[in-house]
Amino acid sequence: MRRLTSLASLAAILIAVLLSPAALAQGREQIASYFSRVEVHEDNSVTVTEDITVDALGREIRRGIFRDIPLGGVGPLGLGGSSFELLAATRDGEPEPNRVERQGGEVRIYLGDAGTLLAPGRYRYRITYRMTDVVRHFADHDELYWNATGNGWGFDIREARVLVVPPEGAPVTDTSVYTGGFGARGADAVIGEDGRGRPVFTTVHALRPGEGITVSASWPKGHVAPPSASQRLAGWLERHGVYAVAVLTALLLAAYYGFAWLRVGRDPPAGTIIPVYHPTLPPAAMRYIERMGHDNECVSAALVSLAVKGRLRIEDVDGTTVLTRVHDAPSSKVPVSDGEQALLSALFLSGDEVTVEKAQRSRIRAATAALKSHLDRTFNRVYFNRNYLWFAGGAAITLAGIVLVVLISPVGAAVIAAAGMPILVAGFFANAFFRVVRDAWQAVRGGEYLRLALMAIPVAVLTIVLSSFVTIGGAFVFDIFSVGILPGLLIAFILGMNLMFFFLLKAPTAIGRGALDEIEGTRLYLTVAEADRLKFHNPPDKTPEHFHELLPYALALGVETAWTNQFRAEIAAAQAADPERDPYMRPGWYRGRGGRGFTNVREIGRIGPTMASAIAAASVTQSSSGSGGGGFSGGGSGGGGGGGW
């Protein structure tokens, strides 16, 4: 008997499924019809009755449905938002268990019993609720702008119909309807009237998941109470808040950075620049002070300086740079700087030979860190100040502006969430992009054209990826806010101000200003034309020793081509006299391929960039791989969406 009862129950369920409208709808859960009645009251509130007929199959709609209703207002705090009260909830005419949860700036209504599963079939849910402060007030009319269904449903809505009941005695003077996804301005609906002349909006096509219907109806002023103070404030912030915050942020930022620059960012006046024949500062220190920071060119200049002073030999072995420590060379009596000694000691701590390749990454990094540590300790805050704390103040003002935009903008948080990730990813790829471009430039300066050709592929890939993510992030910002040229200019101004003063706030001290004068004097001497050289007071003779002595300085200051060009005649004469013993092209501190020296003048100038590029490549950590108006659909009050649970 029990078995027969079970079979009968199973058969009943199967019959219910096969004969239900949901089965006729190709086995998909859907909203068969959605009717919304919105009655506007004189006190600026509305009473909304929604009849939602669903076809449930026990997939998403298992216990019932839920309905999300935004409360409006400005930003995540909901300033000036509506109050909400659920008046009734039924299923097929009978009271339905329910609960209301507030989630941020919206409420979620759960219809159904957590302990009861629905049998497959068609169900009609009705919810009635009351909201305040939803009417929009204009100079000559009032308007209900209502997102009736919301755009957050995950089901098809086969038919949607909206009835707007205006305030008692108010004639409806204008109506509009919008359908589609959020921001769409489609009008796949007809506008009619019921028997009492009230507007009825009916869709002509099914609404797909993520689509909804938004309606508006206007009437003359005087039929609805004026807006409350909070609603007036919310309206002003909604219309002008983002602009006001952007302008205020820009003005505060300009005032702050102007004050900061006057206080700590102004450079001391420069002295008279005269040619410097024998600099007192080491080459790496010159580059560090001028850039107010360290890079691989500092290391390469220091290595060439050590080689010229007889402390090491640089050798090109089949395209790979090999550094060999030299003991008791004739030129080793020339003193080295403290930074160069730190670099030398760290580099040859465990042997007298280092190949500049990834296998020697730890030694190269240790040597680079030793030089950087010395430069930071000796020159930072003595010769210049980066003033990062002052820059942090401007960054804090910018961050505060962003937070305010999020708090007062109806879509500010959505913009940050939607645009933030693409922009962060773009920043990651931008860092990689600029590193690759920097290495490519070093390859150009070093004459490594094969390596440059191989780098074309990652440059192209990173360019495409970077531009894609920047476009996506920018599209979210400009599409969601629908900004015009003024907000765009304000954003560009704020970002540009931060970028500009990141560099402008760095300033030399009085001691550093003297060092910069020496650097400029050295650059003047290294780059002077022959005709102007004759005007100098007792310039040194053009000798191989003098050429190699200042070559590290030319590399550090990026003027190696100008310096080698000054000696073209002397180099050509030495080549003609004895190519095998040419002191310019065959210095004791360098061996080119085949054990010979430099092959041409250009190769001399490329040694610095070539070494900097090799150091950069060898220092990179190998990463692991791994596999009718101005409306639109979704606008206005109401909205939200829903689903099954």
XYZ file of C-alpha atoms in Angstrom, residues 1-397:
397
model
C 0.000 0.000 0.000
C 2.847 2.392 0.901
C 4.504 1.598 -2.436
C 1.297 2.434 -4.315
C 1.020 5.703 -2.424
C 4.592 6.655 -3.349
C 4.004 5.820 -6.994
C 0.822 7.863 -6.985
C 2.629 10.846 -5.472
C 5.413 10.575 -8.035
C 2.895 10.374 -10.836
C 1.098 13.445 -9.523
C 4.345 15.405 -9.470
C 5.212 14.314 -13.011
C 1.761 15.298 -14.255
C 2.079 18.675 -12.542
C 5.426 19.268 -14.206
C 4.304 18.160 -17.640
C 1.110 20.165 -17.565
C 2.506 23.295 -15.909
C 3.041 26.496 -17.933
C 6.735 26.325 -17.006
C 7.097 23.085 -18.927
C 5.401 24.745 -21.866
C 8.002 27.495 -21.611
C 10.718 25.119 -22.797
C 11.609 24.061 -19.279
C 12.859 27.484 -18.150
C 12.017 29.360 -15.024
C 10.604 32.734 -15.926
C 8.339 35.574 -14.929
C 5.193 35.024 -16.955
C 3.780 38.449 -16.139
C 4.763 41.454 -14.073
C 2.141 44.053 -13.160
C 3.007 47.127 -11.096
C 0.475 49.637 -9.797
C 2.083 52.855 -8.503
C -0.234 55.239 -6.655
C 1.124 58.702 -5.875
C -0.147 60.429 -2.730
C -0.329 64.096 -1.860
C 2.255 63.680 0.914
C 4.962 62.821 -1.637
C 4.783 59.085 -0.971
C 3.715 56.176 -3.176
C 1.961 52.896 -2.554
C 3.138 50.178 -4.902
C 1.403 46.887 -5.605
C 3.339 44.344 -7.660
C 1.775 41.165 -9.064
C 4.607 38.833 -10.099
C 3.573 35.556 -11.739
C 6.426 33.051 -11.959
C 6.949 29.602 -13.464
C 8.969 27.625 -10.918
C 10.870 24.404 -11.624
C 12.761 24.068 -8.356
C 16.046 25.274 -9.819
C 16.429 28.842 -8.617
C 12.870 29.250 -7.411
C 12.799 26.538 -4.743
C 11.200 28.131 -1.694
C 9.976 31.367 -3.201
C 11.292 34.601 -4.660
C 13.024 37.688 -3.380
C 12.637 41.295 -4.494
C 15.358 43.950 -4.187
C 14.186 47.559 -3.936
C 16.683 50.460 -3.830
C 15.860 53.253 -1.430
C 17.490 55.910 -3.579
C 19.286 58.786 -1.963
C 22.822 59.945 -2.611
C 25.692 57.514 -2.393
C 26.130 54.401 -0.277
C 25.023 56.330 2.812
C 21.618 56.888 1.219
C 21.465 60.575 2.115
C 17.948 61.797 1.405
C 16.763 58.272 0.585
C 13.235 56.958 0.865
C 11.729 55.188 3.828
C 10.220 51.762 3.150
C 7.332 49.824 4.677
C 6.070 46.418 3.539
C 2.277 46.420 3.824
C 1.304 42.965 2.570
C 2.632 39.845 0.845
C 0.589 36.979 -0.617
C 0.992 33.919 -2.850
C -2.030 32.888 -4.891
C -4.196 35.081 -2.700
C -3.034 33.631 0.619
C -0.709 35.353 3.100
C 2.903 34.382 2.422
C 5.712 34.125 4.987
C 8.166 36.950 4.437
C 11.044 38.847 5.892
C 12.667 42.168 4.985
C 16.414 42.708 5.169
C 18.207 45.971 4.606
C 21.377 45.583 2.550
C 23.266 48.845 2.143
C 21.117 51.275 0.189
C 18.335 48.803 -0.611
C 15.913 46.397 1.013
C 15.427 42.750 0.092
C 12.033 41.132 0.562
C 12.097 37.332 0.908
C 8.818 35.615 0.076
C 8.478 31.973 1.131
C 9.210 29.604 3.983
C 12.800 28.474 4.444
C 11.572 25.025 5.485
C 9.131 24.484 2.615
C 9.997 23.622 -0.993
C 7.612 24.600 -3.753
C 6.253 22.026 -6.149
C 6.936 22.898 -9.788
C 4.210 25.115 -11.149
C 2.971 28.647 -11.690
C 2.602 30.986 -8.735
C 1.307 34.511 -8.379
C 3.011 36.662 -5.783
C 1.669 40.035 -4.708
C 3.606 42.517 -2.598
C 2.364 45.903 -1.452
C 4.728 48.454 -0.004
C 4.948 52.155 0.714
C 7.871 54.514 -0.005
C 8.375 58.207 0.718
C 10.123 61.028 -1.137
C 10.115 59.519 -4.621
C 8.447 62.308 -6.631
C 10.820 64.600 -8.521
C 10.104 68.316 -8.304
C 10.818 70.797 -11.097
C 10.091 74.488 -11.573
C 6.791 74.010 -13.426
C 5.822 70.388 -12.832
C 6.273 67.310 -10.682
C 7.196 63.896 -12.013
C 7.178 60.244 -11.074
C 10.237 58.619 -12.670
C 9.896 54.965 -11.743
C 11.887 51.842 -12.541
C 8.986 49.441 -12.237
C 10.636 46.037 -12.566
C 14.255 46.782 -11.817
C 17.099 45.531 -13.994
C 18.386 42.895 -11.622
C 16.171 39.928 -12.459
C 17.886 36.785 -13.722
C 14.783 35.546 -15.546
C 12.937 36.492 -18.705
C 9.913 38.692 -18.073
C 7.425 37.642 -20.720
C 5.167 40.679 -20.205
C 5.387 43.763 -18.004
C 2.649 46.307 -17.380
C 2.721 49.465 -15.255
C -0.238 51.562 -14.101
C 0.516 55.011 -12.678
C -2.159 56.533 -10.452
C -1.425 60.282 -10.180
C -2.341 62.374 -7.121
C -6.042 63.050 -6.648
C -7.206 65.594 -9.230
C -3.845 65.865 -11.023
C -4.005 65.665 -14.836
C -1.135 63.734 -16.425
C 0.516 66.066 -18.936
C 3.446 64.014 -20.193
C 4.571 60.387 -20.231
C 7.659 58.460 -21.335
C 8.801 54.848 -21.254
C 12.235 53.215 -21.547
C 13.105 49.532 -21.843
C 16.281 47.468 -22.033
C 19.423 47.111 -19.958
C 20.722 49.731 -17.565
C 21.268 52.999 -19.423
C 19.363 51.862 -22.528
C 16.903 54.268 -24.122
C 14.794 51.724 -25.962
C 11.025 52.108 -26.071
C 9.688 48.621 -26.786
C 6.437 49.414 -25.008
C 3.120 51.092 -25.711
C 1.493 53.816 -23.635
C -2.258 53.672 -23.184
C -4.912 54.590 -20.632
C -7.225 52.655 -18.391
C -10.933 53.420 -18.071
C -10.224 56.389 -15.798
C -7.635 58.032 -18.057
C -4.624 56.929 -16.053
C -1.481 55.999 -18.027
C -0.724 52.311 -18.598
C 2.637 51.178 -19.986
C 2.867 47.702 -21.563
C 5.902 45.976 -23.082
C 5.593 44.614 -26.613
C 8.491 42.159 -26.304
C 9.796 39.981 -23.525
C 12.436 41.503 -21.257
C 15.628 39.464 -21.054
C 17.662 38.962 -17.865
C 19.175 42.302 -16.877
C 16.501 44.303 -18.714
C 13.651 46.285 -17.227
C 11.009 48.931 -17.842
C 11.178 52.489 -16.530
C 8.258 54.908 -16.838
C 7.680 58.580 -16.165
C 4.517 60.584 -15.711
C 4.250 64.343 -15.090
C 1.542 66.643 -13.793
C 1.296 70.357 -12.849
C 2.676 71.539 -9.544
C 0.451 71.961 -6.525
C -0.830 68.408 -6.186
C 2.057 66.976 -4.138
C 3.715 68.348 -1.011
C 7.028 70.135 -1.672
C 10.229 68.166 -1.104
C 11.698 67.813 2.347
C 14.992 69.454 3.276
C 16.836 66.153 3.007
C 15.317 65.527 -0.404
C 16.328 69.006 -1.589
C 19.870 68.411 -0.373
C 19.922 64.989 -1.998
C 18.694 66.474 -5.253
C 21.353 69.164 -5.230
C 24.086 66.654 -4.474
C 22.807 64.312 -7.155
C 22.916 67.090 -9.759
C 26.012 68.994 -8.653
C 27.771 67.030 -5.919
C 30.349 65.257 -8.062
C 31.241 68.501 -9.859
C 31.461 70.395 -6.563
C 33.732 67.795 -4.986
C 35.933 67.646 -8.096
C 36.295 71.445 -8.216
C 36.922 71.644 -4.461
C 39.509 68.857 -4.662
C 41.262 70.560 -7.576
C 41.364 73.935 -5.778
C 42.577 72.452 -2.490
C 45.178 70.400 -4.329
C 46.478 73.411 -6.253
C 46.632 75.517 -3.077
C 48.348 72.771 -1.091
C 50.929 71.931 -3.736
C 51.606 75.621 -4.329
C 52.271 76.116 -0.621
C 54.367 72.924 -0.447
C 56.467 73.943 -3.433
C 57.118 77.406 -1.999
C 58.046 75.822 1.324
C 60.280 72.914 0.275
C 60.274 72.493 -3.512
C 62.087 75.571 -4.799
C 65.629 74.967 -6.000
C 68.390 77.196 -4.624
C 69.702 79.618 -7.273
C 72.297 78.129 -9.603
C 75.835 79.426 -9.606
C 77.992 80.333 -12.577
C 78.528 77.269 -14.739
C 82.149 76.848 -15.810
C 83.745 73.862 -17.570
C 84.930 71.166 -15.171
C 87.942 69.233 -16.464
C 88.560 67.046 -13.421
C 85.328 66.371 -11.470
C 85.497 65.708 -7.743
C 82.276 63.711 -7.539
C 82.305 60.060 -8.690
C 80.378 59.280 -11.905
C 77.663 57.205 -10.193
C 77.164 59.936 -7.583
C 76.717 62.546 -10.321
C 73.952 60.526 -11.944
C 72.327 59.753 -8.586
C 72.305 63.397 -7.476
C 71.017 64.721 -10.791
C 68.232 62.113 -11.011
C 67.640 62.131 -7.256
C 67.524 58.375 -7.491
C 69.368 55.209 -8.445
C 69.203 53.146 -11.636
C 71.265 50.554 -13.491
C 73.145 53.286 -15.366
C 74.679 54.264 -12.005
C 76.009 50.717 -11.683
C 77.377 50.572 -15.229
C 79.106 53.967 -14.825
C 80.689 52.802 -11.557
C 81.864 49.543 -13.174
C 83.479 51.371 -16.098
C 85.087 53.774 -13.627
C 86.510 50.807 -11.685
C 87.779 49.308 -14.935
C 89.459 52.552 -16.013
C 91.086 52.754 -12.561
C 92.498 49.251 -12.966
C 90.327 47.406 -10.441
C 88.556 45.109 -12.913
C 88.488 44.101 -16.561
C 85.382 44.055 -18.746
C 85.225 41.348 -21.398
C 82.689 40.516 -24.091
C 82.552 36.720 -24.467
C 80.185 35.806 -27.295
C 77.804 38.602 -26.382
C 77.933 37.984 -22.614
C 79.644 40.459 -20.288
C 82.266 38.965 -17.965
C 83.799 41.017 -15.136
C 87.188 39.954 -13.789
C 88.869 41.465 -10.755
C 92.386 42.770 -11.387
C 95.070 42.891 -8.708
C 98.120 45.168 -8.804
C 97.477 46.718 -12.223
C 99.635 49.782 -13.040
C 96.584 52.042 -12.996
C 95.240 50.591 -9.738
C 97.027 53.296 -7.763
C 94.266 55.711 -8.778
C 91.932 55.930 -5.749
C 88.350 54.738 -6.020
C 85.335 56.297 -4.324
C 83.672 54.692 -1.301
C 80.664 53.730 -3.387
C 82.826 52.101 -6.044
C 84.691 50.181 -3.344
C 81.392 48.943 -1.879
C 80.303 47.781 -5.330
C 83.650 46.080 -5.973
C 83.711 44.256 -2.629
C 80.144 42.969 -2.927
C 80.569 41.905 -6.542
C 83.709 39.822 -5.964
C 82.886 38.582 -2.482
C 83.013 34.909 -3.529
C 85.380 34.923 -6.495
C 87.369 37.034 -8.924
C 85.073 36.528 -11.935
C 81.415 37.327 -12.474
C 79.371 36.639 -15.586
C 76.549 39.148 -15.956
C 73.702 36.675 -16.427
C 70.733 35.361 -14.473
C 72.759 32.517 -12.974
C 74.747 35.177 -11.087
C 71.621 37.099 -10.091
C 72.311 37.050 -6.364
C 75.832 38.483 -6.709
C 74.720 41.183 -9.133
C 71.811 42.177 -6.918
C 74.035 42.273 -3.850
C 76.538 44.520 -5.622
C 73.804 46.795 -6.955
C 72.246 47.016 -3.486
C 75.623 47.858 -1.945
C 76.129 50.782 -4.326
C 72.554 52.005 -3.881
C 72.828 51.791 -0.095
C 75.997 53.875 -0.140
C 74.492 56.495 -2.453
C 71.315 56.732 -0.358
C 73.258 57.003 2.878
C 75.758 59.546 1.574
C 73.715 61.850 -0.654
C 69.979 61.500 0.083
C 68.740 64.255 2.444
C 72.213 65.787 2.305
C 72.397 66.806 -1.350
C 68.638 66.717 -2.028
C 65.254 66.003 -0.455
C 62.579 63.963 -2.185
C 59.878 65.378 0.157
C 57.673 62.308 -0.104
C 55.791 63.270 3.067
C 54.767 66.553 1.480
C 53.611 64.667 -1.601
C 51.653 62.298 0.648
C 49.587 65.295 1.794
C 48.470 65.949 -1.778
C 47.777 62.267 -2.305
C 45.622 62.307 0.845
C 43.582 65.244 -0.509
